[in-house]
mmCIF file of C-alpha atoms and ligand atoms in Angstrom:
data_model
loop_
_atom_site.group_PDB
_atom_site.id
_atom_site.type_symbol
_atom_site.label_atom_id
_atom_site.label_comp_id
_atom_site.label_asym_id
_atom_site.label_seq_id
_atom_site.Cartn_x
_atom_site.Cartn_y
_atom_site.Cartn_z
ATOM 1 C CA UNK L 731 25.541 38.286 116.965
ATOM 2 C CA UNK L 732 26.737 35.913 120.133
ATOM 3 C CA UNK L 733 27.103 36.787 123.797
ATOM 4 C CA UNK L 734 30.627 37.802 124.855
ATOM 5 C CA UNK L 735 31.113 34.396 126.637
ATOM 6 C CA UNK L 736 30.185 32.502 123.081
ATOM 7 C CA UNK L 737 32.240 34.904 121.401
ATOM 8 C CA UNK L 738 35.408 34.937 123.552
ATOM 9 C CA UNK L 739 35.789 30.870 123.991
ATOM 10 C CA UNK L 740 33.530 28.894 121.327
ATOM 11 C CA UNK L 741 34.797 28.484 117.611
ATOM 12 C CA UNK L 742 31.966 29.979 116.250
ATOM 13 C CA UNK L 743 32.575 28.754 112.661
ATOM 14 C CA UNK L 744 31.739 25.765 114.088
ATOM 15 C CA UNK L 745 28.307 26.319 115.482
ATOM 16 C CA UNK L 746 25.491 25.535 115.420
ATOM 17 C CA UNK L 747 26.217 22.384 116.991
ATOM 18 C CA UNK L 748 25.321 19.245 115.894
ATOM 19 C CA UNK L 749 23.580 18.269 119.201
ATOM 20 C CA UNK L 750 19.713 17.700 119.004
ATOM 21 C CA UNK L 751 17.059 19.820 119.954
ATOM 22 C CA UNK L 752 16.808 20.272 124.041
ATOM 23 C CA UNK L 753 19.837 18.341 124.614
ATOM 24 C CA UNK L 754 21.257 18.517 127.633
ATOM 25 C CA UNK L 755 25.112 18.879 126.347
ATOM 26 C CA UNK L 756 24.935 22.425 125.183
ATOM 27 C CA UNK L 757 23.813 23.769 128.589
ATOM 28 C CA UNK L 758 26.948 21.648 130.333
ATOM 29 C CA UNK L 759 29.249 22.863 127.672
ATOM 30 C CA UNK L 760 28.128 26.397 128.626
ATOM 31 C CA UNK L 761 28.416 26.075 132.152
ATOM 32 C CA UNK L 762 32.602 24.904 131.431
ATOM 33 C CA UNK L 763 32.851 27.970 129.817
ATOM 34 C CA UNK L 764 31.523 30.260 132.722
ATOM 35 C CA UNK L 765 33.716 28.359 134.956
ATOM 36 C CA UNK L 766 36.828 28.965 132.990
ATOM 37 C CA UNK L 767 35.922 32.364 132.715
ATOM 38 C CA UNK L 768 34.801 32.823 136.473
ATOM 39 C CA UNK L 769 38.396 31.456 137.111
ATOM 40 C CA UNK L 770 40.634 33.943 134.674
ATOM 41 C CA UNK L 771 42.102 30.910 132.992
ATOM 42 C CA UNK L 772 44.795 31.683 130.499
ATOM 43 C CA UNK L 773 43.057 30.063 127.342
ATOM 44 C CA UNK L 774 46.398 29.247 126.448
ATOM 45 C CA UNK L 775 46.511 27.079 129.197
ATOM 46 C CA UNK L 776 43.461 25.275 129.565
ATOM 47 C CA UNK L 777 43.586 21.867 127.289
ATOM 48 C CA UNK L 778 40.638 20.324 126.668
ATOM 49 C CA UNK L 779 40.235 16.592 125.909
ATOM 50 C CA UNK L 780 37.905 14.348 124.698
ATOM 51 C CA UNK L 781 36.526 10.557 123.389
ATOM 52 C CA UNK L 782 34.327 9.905 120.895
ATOM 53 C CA UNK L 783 30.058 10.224 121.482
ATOM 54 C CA UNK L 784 27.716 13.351 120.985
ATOM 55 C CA UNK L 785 29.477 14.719 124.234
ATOM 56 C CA UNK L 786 32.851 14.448 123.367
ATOM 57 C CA UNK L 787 32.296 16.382 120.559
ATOM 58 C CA UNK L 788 32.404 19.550 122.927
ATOM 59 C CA UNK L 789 36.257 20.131 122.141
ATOM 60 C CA UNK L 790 35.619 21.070 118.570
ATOM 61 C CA UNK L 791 33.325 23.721 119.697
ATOM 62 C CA UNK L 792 35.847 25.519 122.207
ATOM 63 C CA UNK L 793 38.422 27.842 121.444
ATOM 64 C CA UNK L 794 40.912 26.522 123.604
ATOM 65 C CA UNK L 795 44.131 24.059 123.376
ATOM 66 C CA UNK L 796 41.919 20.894 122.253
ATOM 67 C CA UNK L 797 42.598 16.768 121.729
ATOM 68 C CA UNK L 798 39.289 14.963 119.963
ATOM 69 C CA UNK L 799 40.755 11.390 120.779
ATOM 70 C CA UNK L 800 39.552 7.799 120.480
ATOM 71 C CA UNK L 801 36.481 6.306 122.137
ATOM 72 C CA UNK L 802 36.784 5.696 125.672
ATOM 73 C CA UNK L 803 40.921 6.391 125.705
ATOM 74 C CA UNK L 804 40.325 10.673 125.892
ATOM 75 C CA UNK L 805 41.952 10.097 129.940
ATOM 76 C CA UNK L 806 44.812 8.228 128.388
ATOM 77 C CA UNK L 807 45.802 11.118 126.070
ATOM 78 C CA UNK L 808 45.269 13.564 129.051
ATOM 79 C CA UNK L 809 47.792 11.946 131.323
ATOM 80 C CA UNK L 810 50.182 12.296 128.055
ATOM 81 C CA UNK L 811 49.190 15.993 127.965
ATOM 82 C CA UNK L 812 49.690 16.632 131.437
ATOM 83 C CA UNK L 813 52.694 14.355 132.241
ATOM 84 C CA UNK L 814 54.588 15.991 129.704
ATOM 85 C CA UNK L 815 53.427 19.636 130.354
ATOM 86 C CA UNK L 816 52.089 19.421 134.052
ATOM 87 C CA UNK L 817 51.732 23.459 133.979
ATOM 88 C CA UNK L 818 48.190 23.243 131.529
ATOM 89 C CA UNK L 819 45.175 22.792 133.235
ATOM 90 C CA UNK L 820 43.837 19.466 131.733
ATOM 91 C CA UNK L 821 39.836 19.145 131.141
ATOM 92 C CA UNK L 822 38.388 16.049 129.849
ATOM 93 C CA UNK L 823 35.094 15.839 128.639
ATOM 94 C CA UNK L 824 33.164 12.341 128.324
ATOM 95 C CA UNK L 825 29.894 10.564 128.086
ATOM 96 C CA UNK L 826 29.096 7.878 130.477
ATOM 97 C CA UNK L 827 29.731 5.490 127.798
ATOM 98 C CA UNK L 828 32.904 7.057 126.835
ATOM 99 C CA UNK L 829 34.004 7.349 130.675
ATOM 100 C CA UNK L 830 32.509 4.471 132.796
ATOM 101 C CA UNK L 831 32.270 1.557 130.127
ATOM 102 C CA UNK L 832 34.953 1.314 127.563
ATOM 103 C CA UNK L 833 36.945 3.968 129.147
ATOM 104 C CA UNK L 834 36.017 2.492 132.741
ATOM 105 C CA UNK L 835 39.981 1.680 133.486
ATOM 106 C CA UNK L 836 41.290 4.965 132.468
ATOM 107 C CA UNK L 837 38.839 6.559 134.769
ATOM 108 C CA UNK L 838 39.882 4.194 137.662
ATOM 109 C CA UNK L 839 43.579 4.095 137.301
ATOM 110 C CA UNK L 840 43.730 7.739 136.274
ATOM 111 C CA UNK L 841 41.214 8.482 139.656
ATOM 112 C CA UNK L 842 43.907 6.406 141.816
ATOM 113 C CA UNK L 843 46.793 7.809 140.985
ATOM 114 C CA UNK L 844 45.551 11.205 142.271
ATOM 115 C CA UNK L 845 46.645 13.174 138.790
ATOM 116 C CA UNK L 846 45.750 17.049 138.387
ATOM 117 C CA UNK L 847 43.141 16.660 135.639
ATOM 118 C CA UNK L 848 39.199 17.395 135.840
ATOM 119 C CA UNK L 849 36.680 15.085 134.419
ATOM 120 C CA UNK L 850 33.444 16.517 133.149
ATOM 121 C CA UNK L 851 31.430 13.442 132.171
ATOM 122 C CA UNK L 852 28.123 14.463 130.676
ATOM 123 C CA UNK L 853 25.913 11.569 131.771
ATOM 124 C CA UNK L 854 22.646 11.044 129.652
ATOM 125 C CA UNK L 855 22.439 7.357 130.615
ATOM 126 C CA UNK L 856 22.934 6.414 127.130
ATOM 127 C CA UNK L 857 25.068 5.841 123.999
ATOM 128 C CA UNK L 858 23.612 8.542 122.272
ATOM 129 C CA UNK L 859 25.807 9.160 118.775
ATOM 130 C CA UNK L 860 25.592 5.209 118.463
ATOM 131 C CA UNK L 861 21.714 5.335 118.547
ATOM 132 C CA UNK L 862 20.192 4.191 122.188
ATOM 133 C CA UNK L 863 22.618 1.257 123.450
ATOM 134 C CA UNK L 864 22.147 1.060 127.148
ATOM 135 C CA UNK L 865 25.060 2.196 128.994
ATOM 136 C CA UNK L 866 26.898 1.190 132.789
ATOM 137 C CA UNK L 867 24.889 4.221 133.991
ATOM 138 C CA UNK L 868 21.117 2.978 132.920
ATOM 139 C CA UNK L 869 18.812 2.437 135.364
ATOM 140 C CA UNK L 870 17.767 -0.995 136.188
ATOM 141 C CA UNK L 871 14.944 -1.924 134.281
ATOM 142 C CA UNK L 872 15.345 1.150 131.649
ATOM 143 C CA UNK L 873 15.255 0.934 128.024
ATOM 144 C CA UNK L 874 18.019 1.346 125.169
ATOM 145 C CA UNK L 875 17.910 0.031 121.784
ATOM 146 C CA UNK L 876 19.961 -2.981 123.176
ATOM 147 C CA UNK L 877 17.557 -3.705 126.036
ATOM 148 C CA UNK L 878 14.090 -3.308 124.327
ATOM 149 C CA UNK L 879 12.850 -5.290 127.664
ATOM 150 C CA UNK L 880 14.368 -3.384 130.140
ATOM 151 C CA UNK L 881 18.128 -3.255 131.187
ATOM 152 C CA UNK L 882 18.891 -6.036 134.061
ATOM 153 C CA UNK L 883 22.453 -4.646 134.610
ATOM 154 C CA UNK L 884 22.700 -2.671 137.391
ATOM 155 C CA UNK L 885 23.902 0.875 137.265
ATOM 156 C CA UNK L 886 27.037 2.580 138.397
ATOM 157 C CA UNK L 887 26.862 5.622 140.959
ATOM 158 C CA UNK L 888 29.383 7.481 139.309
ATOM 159 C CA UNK L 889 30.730 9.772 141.797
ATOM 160 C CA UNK L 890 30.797 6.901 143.688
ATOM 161 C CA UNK L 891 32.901 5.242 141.689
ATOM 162 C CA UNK L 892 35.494 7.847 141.283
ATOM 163 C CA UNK L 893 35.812 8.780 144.891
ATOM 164 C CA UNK L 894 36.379 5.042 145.475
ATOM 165 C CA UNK L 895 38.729 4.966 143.199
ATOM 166 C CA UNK L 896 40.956 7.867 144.853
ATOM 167 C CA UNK L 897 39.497 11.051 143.092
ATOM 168 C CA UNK L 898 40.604 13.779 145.378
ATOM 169 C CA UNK L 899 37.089 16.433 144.293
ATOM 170 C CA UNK L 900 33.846 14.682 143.283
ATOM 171 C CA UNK L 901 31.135 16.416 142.934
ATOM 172 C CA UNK L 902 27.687 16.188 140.588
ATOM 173 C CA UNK L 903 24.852 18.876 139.286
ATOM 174 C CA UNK L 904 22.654 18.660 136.176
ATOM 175 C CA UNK L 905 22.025 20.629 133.549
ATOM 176 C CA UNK L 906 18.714 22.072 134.870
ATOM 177 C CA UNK L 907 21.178 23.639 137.785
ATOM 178 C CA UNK L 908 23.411 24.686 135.942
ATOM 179 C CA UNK L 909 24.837 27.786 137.714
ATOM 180 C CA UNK L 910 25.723 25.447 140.780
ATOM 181 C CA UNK L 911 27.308 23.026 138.242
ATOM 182 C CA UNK L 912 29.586 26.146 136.463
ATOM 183 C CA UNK L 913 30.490 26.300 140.636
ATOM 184 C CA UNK L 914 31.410 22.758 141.052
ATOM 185 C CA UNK L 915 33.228 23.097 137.921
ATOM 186 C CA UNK L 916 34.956 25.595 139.229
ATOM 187 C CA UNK L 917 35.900 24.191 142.497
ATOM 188 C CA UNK L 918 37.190 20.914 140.484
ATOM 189 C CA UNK L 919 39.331 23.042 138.173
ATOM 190 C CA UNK L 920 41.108 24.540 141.107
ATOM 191 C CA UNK L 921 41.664 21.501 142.872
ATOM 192 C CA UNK L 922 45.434 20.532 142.398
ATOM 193 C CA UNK L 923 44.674 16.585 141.897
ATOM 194 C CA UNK L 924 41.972 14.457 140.381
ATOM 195 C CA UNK L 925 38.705 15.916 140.235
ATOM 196 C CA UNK L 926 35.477 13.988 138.691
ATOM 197 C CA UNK L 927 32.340 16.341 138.092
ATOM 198 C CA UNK L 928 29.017 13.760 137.100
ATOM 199 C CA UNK L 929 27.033 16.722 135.123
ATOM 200 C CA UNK L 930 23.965 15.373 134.561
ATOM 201 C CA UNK L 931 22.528 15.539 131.099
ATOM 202 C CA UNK L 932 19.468 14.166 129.262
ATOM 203 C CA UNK L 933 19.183 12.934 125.456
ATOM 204 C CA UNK L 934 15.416 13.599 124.491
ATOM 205 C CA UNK L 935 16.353 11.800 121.228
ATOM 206 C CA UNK L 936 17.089 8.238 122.801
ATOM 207 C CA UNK L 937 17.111 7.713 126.605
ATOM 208 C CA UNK L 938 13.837 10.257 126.360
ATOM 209 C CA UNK L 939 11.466 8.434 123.713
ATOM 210 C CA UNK L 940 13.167 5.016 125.006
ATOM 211 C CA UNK L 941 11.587 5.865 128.039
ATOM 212 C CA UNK L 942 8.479 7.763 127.817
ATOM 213 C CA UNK L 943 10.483 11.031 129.449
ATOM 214 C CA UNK L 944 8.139 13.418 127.333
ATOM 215 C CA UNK L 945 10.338 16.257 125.328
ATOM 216 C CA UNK L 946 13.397 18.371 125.904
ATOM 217 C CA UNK L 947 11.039 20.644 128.182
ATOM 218 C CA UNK L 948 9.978 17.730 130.361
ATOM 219 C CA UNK L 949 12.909 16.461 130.493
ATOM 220 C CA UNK L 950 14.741 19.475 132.102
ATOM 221 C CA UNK L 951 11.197 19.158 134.833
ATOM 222 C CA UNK L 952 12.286 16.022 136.038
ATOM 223 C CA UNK L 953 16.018 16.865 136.537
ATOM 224 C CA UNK L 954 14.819 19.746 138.399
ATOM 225 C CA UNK L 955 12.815 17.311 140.954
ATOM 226 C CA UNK L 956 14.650 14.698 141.069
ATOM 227 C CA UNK L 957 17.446 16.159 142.350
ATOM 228 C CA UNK L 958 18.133 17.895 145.631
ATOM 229 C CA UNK L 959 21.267 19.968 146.722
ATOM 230 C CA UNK L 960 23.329 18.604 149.074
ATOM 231 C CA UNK L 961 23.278 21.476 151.600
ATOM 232 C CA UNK L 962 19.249 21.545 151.559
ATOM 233 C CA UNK L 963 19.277 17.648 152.478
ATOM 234 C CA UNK L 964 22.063 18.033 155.204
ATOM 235 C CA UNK L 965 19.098 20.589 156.974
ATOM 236 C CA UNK L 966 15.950 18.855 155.919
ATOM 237 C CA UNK L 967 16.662 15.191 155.251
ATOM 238 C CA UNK L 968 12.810 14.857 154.547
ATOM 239 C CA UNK L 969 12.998 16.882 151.157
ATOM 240 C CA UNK L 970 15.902 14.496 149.899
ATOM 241 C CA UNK L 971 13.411 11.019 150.097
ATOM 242 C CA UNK L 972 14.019 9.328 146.687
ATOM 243 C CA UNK L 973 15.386 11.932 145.295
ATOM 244 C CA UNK L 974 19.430 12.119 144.815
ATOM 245 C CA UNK L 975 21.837 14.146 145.542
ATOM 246 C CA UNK L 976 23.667 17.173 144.333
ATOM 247 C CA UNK L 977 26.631 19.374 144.983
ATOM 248 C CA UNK L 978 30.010 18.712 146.783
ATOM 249 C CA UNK L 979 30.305 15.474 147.526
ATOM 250 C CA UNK L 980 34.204 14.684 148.227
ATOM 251 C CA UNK L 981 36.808 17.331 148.714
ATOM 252 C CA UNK L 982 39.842 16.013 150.078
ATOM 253 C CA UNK L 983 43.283 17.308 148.619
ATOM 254 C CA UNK L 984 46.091 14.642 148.648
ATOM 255 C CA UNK L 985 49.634 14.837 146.841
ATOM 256 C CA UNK L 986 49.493 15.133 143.210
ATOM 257 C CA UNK L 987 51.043 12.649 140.538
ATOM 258 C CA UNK L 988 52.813 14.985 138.547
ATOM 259 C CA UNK L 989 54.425 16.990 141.745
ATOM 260 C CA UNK L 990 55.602 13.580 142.832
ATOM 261 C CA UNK L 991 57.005 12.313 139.140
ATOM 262 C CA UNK L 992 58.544 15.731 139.297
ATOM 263 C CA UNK L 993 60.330 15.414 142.852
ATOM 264 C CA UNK L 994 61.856 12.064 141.224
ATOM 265 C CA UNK L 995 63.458 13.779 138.720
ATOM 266 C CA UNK L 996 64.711 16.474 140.997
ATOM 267 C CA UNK L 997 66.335 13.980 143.015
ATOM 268 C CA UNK L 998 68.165 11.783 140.200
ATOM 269 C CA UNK L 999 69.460 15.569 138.865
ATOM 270 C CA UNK L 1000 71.021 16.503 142.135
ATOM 271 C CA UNK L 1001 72.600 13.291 142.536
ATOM 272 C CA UNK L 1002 73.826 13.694 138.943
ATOM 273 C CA UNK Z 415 28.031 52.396 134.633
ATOM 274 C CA UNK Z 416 27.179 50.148 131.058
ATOM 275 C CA UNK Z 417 23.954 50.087 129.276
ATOM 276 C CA UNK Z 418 21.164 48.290 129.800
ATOM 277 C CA UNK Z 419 21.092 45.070 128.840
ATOM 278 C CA UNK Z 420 18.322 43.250 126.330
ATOM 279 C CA UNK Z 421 17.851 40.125 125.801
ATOM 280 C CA UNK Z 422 18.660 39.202 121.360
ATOM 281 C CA UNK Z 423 18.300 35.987 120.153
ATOM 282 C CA UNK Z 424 20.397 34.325 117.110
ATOM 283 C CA UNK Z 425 17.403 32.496 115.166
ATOM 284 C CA UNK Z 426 19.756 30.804 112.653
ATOM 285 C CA UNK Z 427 20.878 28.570 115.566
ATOM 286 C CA UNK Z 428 17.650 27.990 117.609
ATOM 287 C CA UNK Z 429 15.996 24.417 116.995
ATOM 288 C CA UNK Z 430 13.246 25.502 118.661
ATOM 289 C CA UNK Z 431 13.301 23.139 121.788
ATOM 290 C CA UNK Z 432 11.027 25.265 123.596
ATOM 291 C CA UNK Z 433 13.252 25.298 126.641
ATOM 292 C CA UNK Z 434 13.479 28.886 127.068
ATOM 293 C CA UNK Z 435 9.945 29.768 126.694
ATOM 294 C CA UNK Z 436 8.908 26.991 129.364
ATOM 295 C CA UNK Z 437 11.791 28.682 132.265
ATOM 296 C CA UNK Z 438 10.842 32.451 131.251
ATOM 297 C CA UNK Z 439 9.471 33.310 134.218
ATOM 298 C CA UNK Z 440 7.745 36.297 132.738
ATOM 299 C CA UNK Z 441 5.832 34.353 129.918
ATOM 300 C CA UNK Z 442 7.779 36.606 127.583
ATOM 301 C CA UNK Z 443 8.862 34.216 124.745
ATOM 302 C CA UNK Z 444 7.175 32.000 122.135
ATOM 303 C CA UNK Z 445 7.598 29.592 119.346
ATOM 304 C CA UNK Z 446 7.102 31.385 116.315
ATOM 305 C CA UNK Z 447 6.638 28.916 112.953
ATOM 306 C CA UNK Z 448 8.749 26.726 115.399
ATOM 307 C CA UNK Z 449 11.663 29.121 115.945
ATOM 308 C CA UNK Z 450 11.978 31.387 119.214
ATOM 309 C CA UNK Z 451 10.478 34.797 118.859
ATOM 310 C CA UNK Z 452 10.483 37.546 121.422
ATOM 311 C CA UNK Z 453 6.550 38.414 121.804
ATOM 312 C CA UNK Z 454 6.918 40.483 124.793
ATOM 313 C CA UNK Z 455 9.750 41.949 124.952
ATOM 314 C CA UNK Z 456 8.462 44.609 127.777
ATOM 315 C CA UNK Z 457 7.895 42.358 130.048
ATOM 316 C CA UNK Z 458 11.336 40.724 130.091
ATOM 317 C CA UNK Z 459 13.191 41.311 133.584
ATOM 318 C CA UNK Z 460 16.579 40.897 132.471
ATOM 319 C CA UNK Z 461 16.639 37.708 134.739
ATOM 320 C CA UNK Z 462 18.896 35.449 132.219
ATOM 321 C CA UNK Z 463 17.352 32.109 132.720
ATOM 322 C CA UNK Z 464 16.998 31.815 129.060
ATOM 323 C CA UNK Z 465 20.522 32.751 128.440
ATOM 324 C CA UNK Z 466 21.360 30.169 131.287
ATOM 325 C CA UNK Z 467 19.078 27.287 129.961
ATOM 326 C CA UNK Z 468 19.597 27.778 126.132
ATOM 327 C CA UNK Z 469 21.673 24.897 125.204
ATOM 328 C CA UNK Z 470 22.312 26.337 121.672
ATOM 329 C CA UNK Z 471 23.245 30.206 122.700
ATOM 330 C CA UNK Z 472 20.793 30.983 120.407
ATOM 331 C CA UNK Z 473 19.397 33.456 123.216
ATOM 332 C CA UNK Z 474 21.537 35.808 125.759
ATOM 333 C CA UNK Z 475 21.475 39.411 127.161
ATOM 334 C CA UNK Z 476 23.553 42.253 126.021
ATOM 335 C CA UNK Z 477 24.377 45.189 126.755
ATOM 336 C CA UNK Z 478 22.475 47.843 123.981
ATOM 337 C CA UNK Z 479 20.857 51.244 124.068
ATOM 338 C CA UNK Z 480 17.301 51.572 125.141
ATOM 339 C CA UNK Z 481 16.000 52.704 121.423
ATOM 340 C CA UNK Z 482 18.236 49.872 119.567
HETATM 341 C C1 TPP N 1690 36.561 1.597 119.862
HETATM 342 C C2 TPP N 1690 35.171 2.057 119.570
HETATM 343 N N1 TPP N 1690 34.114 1.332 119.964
HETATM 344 C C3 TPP N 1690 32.874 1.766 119.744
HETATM 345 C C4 TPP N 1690 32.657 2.934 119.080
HETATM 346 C C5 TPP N 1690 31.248 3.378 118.800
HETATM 347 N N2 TPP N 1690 30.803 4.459 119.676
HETATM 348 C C6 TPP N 1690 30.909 5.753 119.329
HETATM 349 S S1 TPP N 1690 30.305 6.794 120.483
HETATM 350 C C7 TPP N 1690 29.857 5.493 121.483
HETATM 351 C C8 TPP N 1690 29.139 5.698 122.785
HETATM 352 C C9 TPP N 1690 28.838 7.114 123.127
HETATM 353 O O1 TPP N 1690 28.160 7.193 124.329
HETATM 354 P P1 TPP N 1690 28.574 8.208 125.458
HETATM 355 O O2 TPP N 1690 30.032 8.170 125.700
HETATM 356 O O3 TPP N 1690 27.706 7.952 126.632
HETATM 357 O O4 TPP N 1690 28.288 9.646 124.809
HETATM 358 P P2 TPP N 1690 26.944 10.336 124.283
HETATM 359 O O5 TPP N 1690 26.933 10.112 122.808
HETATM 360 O O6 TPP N 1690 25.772 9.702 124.967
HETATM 361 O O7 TPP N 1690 27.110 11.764 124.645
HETATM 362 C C10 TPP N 1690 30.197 4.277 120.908
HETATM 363 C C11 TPP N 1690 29.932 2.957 121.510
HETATM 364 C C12 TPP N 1690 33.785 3.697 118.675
HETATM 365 N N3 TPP N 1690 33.643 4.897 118.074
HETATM 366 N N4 TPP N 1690 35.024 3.251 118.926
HETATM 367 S S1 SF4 N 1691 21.470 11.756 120.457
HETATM 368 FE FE1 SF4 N 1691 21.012 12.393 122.553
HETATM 369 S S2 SF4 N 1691 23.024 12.936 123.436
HETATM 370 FE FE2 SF4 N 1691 23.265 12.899 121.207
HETATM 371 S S3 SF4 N 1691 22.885 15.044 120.580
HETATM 372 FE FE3 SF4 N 1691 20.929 13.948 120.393
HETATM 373 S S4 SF4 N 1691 19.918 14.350 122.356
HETATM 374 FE FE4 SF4 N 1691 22.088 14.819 122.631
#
């Protein structure tokens, strides 16, 4: 027996899923579903799309319209999907890896030209599927299998980066809040333009013994105090010191790619 | 009005994580030969954290009658 929400969007011939024990991923992947379901989607409308790492492997769990693409390239296929059917309401869901390193241009280009598709990226600071490599979003000084001294790259914000790079909604929660993140999911969904969501995960398996982060349990602890939401630190600045911040951080409609492509083709018809 | 709900768990897809028995704020769950196992089931408040925090839906309320 499932829960209606399991039942009525996850393939459940396909579960359990392969994530590990305590991993953050399952807990994001639920919260997409509440969102979708807060929302009254059409299923038959919602495409979800995604790259290759233990993240990305959420589109073979959900019962929706689904696109398990190449690493790094799952933005790519989405501006395909959406370009050539701009009523679906396009969802990609990443890793940081698959998103921010060899995805990084898709995410830029895809941010810039203001497209309607929402990007989940479920950041454990880590390749996890590939076994521990350090990725753009691991701390300075943390360890991965590739940096068994400590990483000396510094780290991408990655809200940062996608509001920089013209994302019209950015927002970020973790998986330890997760019924704020199914509402920032929500708000990005409905936002007619490109929206970035940073959901914060953790991998117990290799960012958490890499780095001494104690178990699944201790793990969701720390993501619990080490971040604060956005609407507590606008009051009390004093309960946001070294921690960071949650919640909505960019909201700022602009015209949408596919509205524009579509005015274009209006025109050349009526001059036709 | 529907029934009351109870909390059920799935044990073929718990790994045993531990998660929701550490955010049960009513000390109601425990690891049970490493799987989740309900010890307390009349303490449970219906709250939902473990349905919220589960990340394999291996735990969730539902609606059921009282004696089920
Ligand atoms: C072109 C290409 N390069 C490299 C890989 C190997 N690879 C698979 S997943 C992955 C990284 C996954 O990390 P992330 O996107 O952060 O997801 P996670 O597994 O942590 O959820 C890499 C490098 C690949 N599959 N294809
Ligand atoms: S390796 Fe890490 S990210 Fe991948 S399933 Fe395991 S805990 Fe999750």
């Amino acid at each position: 027996m499932q829960s209606e929400l399991v039942q009525k969007y996850l393939r459940e011939d396909r579960l359990p899923h392969i994530w590990c024990p305590g991993c953050g991923h399952g807990v994001i992947m639920h919260a997409v579903i509440r969102a979708i379901d807060n929302l009254k989607l059409d299923p038959e409308k919602v495409c979800i799309v995604s790259g290759i790492g233990c993240s990305s492997r959420a589109s073979g769990y959900m019962n929706f319209n689904t696109l398990h693409t190449t690493h790094g390239r799952a933005l790519a296929f989405a501006t395909g999907v959406k370009m050539s059917q701009p009523d679906l309401h396009v969802i990609v869901l990443t890793g940081d890896g698959d998103t921010s390193a060899i995805g990084g241009n898709h995410l830029i280009h895809a941010a810039r030209r203001n497209i309607d598709i929402t990007t989940i990226t479920f950041n454990n600071n880590i390749y996890g599927m590939t076994g521990g490599q350090y990725s753009p979003t691991t701390p300075y000084m943390d360890f991965g299998t590739t940096a068994p001294y400590g990483n000396i790259d510094n780290s991408f914000d990655l809200c940062d980066l996608a509001k920089g790079a013209g994302a019209s909604y950015v927002g970020r929660a973790t998986a330890y809040h997760a019924v704020q993140l199914a509402k920032i999911i929500e708000s990005a969904i409905s936002n007619k333009g490109f929206s970035f969501v940073e959901a914060v995960s953790s991998c117990p398996t290799y960012y958490g013994r890499k780095n001494k982060k104690g178990d699944a349990v201790n793990m969701m602890k720390t993501l619990k105090d080490m971040y604060v939401d956005i609407k507590i630190a606008e009051k009390k600045p004093e309960l946001a010191d070294g921690k960071i911040i949650f919640g909505e951080l960019y909201n700022n409609p602009q015209d949408e790619y596919t509205d524009k492509y579509q005015k274009i083709i209006d025109m050349l018809k009526k001059e036709n | 009005m529907g029934m009351p709900k109870k909390v059920f768990v799935n044990k073929e897809w718990c790994k045993g994580c531990g998660i929701c028995v550490a955010f049960c704020p009513k000390n109601v769950l425990e690891l049970k030969n490493g799987l989740i196992d309900i010890a307390r089931p009349e303490d449970c408040i219906k709250c939902g954290q473990c349905e919220l925090r589960c990340p394999d839906y291996a735990i969730f309320l539902k609606e059921a009658p009282e004696n089920e």
